[in-house]
PDB file of C-alpha atoms in Angstrom:
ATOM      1  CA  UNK E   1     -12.915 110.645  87.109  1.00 66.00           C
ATOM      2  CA  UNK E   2      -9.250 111.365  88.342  1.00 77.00           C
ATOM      3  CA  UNK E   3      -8.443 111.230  91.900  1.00 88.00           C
ATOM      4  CA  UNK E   4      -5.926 114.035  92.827  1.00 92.00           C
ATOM      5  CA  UNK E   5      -4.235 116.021  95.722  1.00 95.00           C
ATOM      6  CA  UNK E   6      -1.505 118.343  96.363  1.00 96.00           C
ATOM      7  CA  UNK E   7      -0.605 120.126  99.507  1.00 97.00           C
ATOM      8  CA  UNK E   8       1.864 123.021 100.571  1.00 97.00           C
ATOM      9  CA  UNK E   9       3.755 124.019 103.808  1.00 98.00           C
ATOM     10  CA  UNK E  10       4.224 127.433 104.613  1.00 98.00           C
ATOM     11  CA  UNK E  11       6.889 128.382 107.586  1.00 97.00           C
ATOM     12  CA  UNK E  12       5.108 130.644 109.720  1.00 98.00           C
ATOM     13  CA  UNK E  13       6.793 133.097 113.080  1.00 98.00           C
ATOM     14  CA  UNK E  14       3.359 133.594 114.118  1.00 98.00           C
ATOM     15  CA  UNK E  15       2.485 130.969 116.780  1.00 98.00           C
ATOM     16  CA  UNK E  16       0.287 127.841 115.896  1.00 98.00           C
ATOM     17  CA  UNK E  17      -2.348 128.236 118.533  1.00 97.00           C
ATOM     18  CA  UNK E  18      -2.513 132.043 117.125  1.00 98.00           C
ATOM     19  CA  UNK E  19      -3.529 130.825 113.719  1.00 98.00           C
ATOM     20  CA  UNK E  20      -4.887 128.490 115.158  1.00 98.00           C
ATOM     21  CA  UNK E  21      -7.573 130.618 116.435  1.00 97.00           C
ATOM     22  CA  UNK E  22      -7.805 132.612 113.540  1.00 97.00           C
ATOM     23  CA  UNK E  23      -8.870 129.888 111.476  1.00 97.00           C
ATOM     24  CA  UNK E  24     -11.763 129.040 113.631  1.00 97.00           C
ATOM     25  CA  UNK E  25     -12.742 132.493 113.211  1.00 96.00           C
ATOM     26  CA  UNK E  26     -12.439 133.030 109.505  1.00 94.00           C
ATOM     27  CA  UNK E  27     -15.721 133.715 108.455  1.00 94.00           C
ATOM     28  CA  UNK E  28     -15.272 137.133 110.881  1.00 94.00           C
ATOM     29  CA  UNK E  29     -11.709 137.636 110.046  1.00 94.00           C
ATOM     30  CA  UNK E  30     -11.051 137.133 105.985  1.00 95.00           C
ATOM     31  CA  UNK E  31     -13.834 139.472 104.834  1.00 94.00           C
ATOM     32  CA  UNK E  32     -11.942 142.328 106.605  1.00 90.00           C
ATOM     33  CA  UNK E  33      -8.415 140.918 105.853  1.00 89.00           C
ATOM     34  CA  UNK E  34      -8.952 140.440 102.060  1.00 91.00           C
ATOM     35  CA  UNK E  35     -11.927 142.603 100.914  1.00 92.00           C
ATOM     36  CA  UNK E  36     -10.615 142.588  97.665  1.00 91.00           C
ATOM     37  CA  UNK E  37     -11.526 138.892  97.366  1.00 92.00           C
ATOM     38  CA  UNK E  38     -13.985 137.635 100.208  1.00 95.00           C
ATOM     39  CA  UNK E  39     -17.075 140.589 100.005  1.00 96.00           C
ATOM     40  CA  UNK E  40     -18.768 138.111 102.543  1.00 96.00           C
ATOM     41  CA  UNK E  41     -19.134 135.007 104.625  1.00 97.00           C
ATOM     42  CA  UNK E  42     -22.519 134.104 106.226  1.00 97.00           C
ATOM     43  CA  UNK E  43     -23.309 130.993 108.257  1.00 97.00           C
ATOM     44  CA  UNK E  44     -26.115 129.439 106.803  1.00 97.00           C
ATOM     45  CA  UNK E  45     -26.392 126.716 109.221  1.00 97.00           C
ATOM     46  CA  UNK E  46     -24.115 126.106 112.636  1.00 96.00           C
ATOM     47  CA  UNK E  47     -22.226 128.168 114.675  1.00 93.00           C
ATOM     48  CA  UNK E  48     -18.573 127.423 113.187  1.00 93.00           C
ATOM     49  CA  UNK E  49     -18.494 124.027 114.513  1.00 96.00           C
ATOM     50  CA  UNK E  50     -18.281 120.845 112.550  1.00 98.00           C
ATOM     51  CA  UNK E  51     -21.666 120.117 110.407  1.00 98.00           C
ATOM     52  CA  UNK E  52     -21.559 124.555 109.797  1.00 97.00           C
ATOM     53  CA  UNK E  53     -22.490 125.467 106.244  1.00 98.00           C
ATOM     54  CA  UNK E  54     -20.952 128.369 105.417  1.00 97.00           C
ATOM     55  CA  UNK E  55     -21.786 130.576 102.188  1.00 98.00           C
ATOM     56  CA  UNK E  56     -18.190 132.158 100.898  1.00 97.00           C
ATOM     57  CA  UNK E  57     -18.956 136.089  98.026  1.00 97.00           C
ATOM     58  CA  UNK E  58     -16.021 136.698  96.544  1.00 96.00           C
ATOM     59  CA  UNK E  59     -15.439 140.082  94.974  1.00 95.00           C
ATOM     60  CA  UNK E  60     -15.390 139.791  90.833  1.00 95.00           C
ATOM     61  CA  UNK E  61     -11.585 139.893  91.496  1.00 92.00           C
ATOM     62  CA  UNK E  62     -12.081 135.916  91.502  1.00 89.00           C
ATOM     63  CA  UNK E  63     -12.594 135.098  87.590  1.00 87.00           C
ATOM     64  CA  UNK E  64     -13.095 131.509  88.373  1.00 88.00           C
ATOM     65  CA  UNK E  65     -16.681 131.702  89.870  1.00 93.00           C
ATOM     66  CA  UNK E  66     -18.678 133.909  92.972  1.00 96.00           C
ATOM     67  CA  UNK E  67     -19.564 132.272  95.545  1.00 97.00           C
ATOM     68  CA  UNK E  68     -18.953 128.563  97.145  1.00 97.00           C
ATOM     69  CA  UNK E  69     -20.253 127.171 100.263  1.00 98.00           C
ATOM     70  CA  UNK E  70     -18.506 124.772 102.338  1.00 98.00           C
ATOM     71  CA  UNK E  71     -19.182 122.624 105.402  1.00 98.00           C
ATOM     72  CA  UNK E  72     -17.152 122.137 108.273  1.00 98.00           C
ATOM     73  CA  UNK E  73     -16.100 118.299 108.257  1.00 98.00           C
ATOM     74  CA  UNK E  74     -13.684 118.576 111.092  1.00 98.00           C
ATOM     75  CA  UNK E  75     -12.284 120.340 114.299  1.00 98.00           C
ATOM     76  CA  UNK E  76      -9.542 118.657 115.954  1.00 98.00           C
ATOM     77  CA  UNK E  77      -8.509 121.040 118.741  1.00 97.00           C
ATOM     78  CA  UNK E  78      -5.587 118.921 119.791  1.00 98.00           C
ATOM     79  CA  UNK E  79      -3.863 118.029 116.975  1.00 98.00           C
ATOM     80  CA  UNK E  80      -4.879 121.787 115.386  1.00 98.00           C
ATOM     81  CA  UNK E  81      -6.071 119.904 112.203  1.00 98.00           C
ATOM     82  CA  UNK E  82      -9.251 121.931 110.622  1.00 98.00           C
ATOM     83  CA  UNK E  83     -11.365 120.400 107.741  1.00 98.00           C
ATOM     84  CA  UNK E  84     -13.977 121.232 104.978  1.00 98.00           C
ATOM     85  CA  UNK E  85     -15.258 120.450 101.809  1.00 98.00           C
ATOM     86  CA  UNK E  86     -17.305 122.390  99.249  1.00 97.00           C
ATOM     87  CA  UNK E  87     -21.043 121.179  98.812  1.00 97.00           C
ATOM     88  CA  UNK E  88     -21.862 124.152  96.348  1.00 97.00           C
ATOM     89  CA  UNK E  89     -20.416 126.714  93.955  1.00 96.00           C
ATOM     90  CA  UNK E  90     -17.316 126.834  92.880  1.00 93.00           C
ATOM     91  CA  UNK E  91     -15.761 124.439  90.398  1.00 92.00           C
ATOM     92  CA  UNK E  92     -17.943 122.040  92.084  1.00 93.00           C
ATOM     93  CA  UNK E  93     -19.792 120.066  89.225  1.00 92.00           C
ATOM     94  CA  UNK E  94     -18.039 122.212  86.457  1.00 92.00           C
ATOM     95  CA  UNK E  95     -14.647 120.591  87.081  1.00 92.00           C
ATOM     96  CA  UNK E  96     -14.519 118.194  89.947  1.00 94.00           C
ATOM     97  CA  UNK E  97     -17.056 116.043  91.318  1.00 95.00           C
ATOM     98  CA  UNK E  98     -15.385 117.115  95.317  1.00 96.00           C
ATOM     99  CA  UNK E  99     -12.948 118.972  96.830  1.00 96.00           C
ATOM    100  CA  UNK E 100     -11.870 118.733 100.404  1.00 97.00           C
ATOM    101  CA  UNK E 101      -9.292 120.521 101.838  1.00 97.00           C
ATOM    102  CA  UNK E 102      -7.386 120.302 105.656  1.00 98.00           C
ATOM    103  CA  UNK E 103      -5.314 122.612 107.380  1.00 98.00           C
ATOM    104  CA  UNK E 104      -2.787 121.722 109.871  1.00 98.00           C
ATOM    105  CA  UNK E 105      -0.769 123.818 112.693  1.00 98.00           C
ATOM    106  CA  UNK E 106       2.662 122.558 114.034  1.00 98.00           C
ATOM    107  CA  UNK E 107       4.467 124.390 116.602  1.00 98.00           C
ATOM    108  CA  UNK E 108       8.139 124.517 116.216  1.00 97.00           C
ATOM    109  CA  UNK E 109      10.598 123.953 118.565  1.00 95.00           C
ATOM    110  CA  UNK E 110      11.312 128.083 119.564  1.00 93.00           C
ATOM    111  CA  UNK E 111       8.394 129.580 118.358  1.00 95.00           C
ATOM    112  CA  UNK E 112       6.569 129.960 115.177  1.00 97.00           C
ATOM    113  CA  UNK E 113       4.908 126.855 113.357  1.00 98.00           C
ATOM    114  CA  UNK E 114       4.620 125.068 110.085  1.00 98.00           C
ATOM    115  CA  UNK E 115       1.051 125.469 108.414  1.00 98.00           C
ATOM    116  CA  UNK E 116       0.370 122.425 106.382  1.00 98.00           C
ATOM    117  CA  UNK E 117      -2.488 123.461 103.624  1.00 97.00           C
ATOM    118  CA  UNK E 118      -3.569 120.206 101.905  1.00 97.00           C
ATOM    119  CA  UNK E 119      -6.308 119.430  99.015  1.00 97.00           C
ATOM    120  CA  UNK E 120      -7.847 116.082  97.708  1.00 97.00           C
ATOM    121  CA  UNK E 121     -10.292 116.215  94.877  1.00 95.00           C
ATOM    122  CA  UNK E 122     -11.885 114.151  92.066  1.00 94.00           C
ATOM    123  CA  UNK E 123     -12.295 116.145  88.567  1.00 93.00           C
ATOM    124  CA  UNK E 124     -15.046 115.452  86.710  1.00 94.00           C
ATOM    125  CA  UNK E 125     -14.991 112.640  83.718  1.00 93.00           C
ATOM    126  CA  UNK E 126     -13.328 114.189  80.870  1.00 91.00           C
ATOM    127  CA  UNK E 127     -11.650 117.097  82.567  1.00 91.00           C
ATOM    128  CA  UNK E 128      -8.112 116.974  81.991  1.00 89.00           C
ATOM    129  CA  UNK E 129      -5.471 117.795  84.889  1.00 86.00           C
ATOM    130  CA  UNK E 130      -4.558 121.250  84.477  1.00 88.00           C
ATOM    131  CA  UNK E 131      -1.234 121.749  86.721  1.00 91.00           C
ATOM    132  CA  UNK E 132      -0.688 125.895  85.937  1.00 91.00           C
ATOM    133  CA  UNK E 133      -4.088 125.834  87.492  1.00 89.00           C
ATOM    134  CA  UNK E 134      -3.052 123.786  90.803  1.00 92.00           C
ATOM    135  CA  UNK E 135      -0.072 126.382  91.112  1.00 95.00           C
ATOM    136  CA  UNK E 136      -1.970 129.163  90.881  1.00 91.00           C
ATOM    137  CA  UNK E 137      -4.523 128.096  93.685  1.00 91.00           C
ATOM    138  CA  UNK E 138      -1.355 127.093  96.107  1.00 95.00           C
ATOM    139  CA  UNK E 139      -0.230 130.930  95.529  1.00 94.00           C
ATOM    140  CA  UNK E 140      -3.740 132.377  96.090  1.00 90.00           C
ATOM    141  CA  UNK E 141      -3.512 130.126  99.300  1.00 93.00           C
ATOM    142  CA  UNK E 142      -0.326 131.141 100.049  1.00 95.00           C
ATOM    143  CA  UNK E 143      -0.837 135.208  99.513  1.00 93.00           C
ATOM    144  CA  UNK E 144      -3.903 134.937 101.526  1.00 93.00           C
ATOM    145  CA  UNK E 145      -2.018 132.980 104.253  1.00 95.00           C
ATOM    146  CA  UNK E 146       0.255 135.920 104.405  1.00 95.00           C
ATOM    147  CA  UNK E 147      -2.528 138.478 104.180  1.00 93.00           C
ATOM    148  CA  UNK E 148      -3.790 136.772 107.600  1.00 94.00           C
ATOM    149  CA  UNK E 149       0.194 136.207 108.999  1.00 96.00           C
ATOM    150  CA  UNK E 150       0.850 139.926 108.630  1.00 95.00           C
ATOM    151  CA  UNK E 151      -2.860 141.205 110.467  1.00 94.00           C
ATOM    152  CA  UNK E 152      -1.766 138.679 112.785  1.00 96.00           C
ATOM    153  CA  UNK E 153       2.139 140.038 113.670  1.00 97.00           C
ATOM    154  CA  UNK E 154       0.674 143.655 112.966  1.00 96.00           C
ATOM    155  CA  UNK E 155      -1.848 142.432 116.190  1.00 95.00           C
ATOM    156  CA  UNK E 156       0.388 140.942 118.527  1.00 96.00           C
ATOM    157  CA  UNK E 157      -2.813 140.581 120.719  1.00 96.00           C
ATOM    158  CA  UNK E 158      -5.342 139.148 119.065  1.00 95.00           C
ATOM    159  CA  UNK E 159      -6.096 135.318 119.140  1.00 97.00           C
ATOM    160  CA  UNK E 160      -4.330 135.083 121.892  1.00 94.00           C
TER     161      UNK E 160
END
């Protein structure tokens, strides 16, 4: 087993508390900002709060697999830090043996913020590391990021 990470920042002019807010509301908000990826997300157990199971469809515009259900792990209002981990689906027990992943808000000094998108995982004996695939899931991150930034500036009032 091989014990890896990697993490990206993304500059952002939409406020942290904004996205923020958005994030806590994702499993409303992504199916109808990137139908052509997320066809669903259901809670299967809590109501968005840490402990929540939540079951993720993606459209067959994903290649890698359709579905993959995570659990909230944490929800640290102050500090805008939001946590989870896949428990199902996915490359869970195909290629890694767990995946978590945190997201981080930090104002900036004017306006704006600095999203920090960070992943820690541990790949499955055998499985070698595969670094065009790490790149390609910090750009899927990144587009869908921006996906969310734009419906966010496009909405100057929601989230608020």
């Amino acid at each position: 087993m091989v014990a890896g990470s990697f993490s990206i920042e993304i500059e952002s002019p939409v406020e942290a508390k904004r996205l923020w807010k958005a994030t806590l509301d994702t499993h409303n908000l992504l199916p109808k900002q990137a139908p052509g990826l997320i066809s669903g997300i259901t809670l299967l157990q809590g109501d968005g709060g840490v402990g929540t199971i939540r079951h993720v469809k993606f459209t067959p515009a994903n290649k890698d697999f359709s579905y993959v259900k995570e659990k909230v792990d944490l929800i640290d209002e102050a500090n805008m830090v939001y946590g989870f981990s896949h428990v199902e689906g996915g490359v869970l027990g195909k290629k890694v043996a767990s995946v978590s992943y945190k997201i981080k808000y930090t104002p900036k000094p004017g306006g704006g913020c600095i999203t920090t998108y960070s992943c820690n995982y541990d790949s499955l004996p055998g499985v070698p590391h595969d670094e065009a695939k790490i790149e390609e899931i910090k750009a899927n991150s990144t587009g869908l990021f921006k996906q969310v930034e734009e419906y966010l500036i496009a909405n100057p009032t929601l989230y608020c």
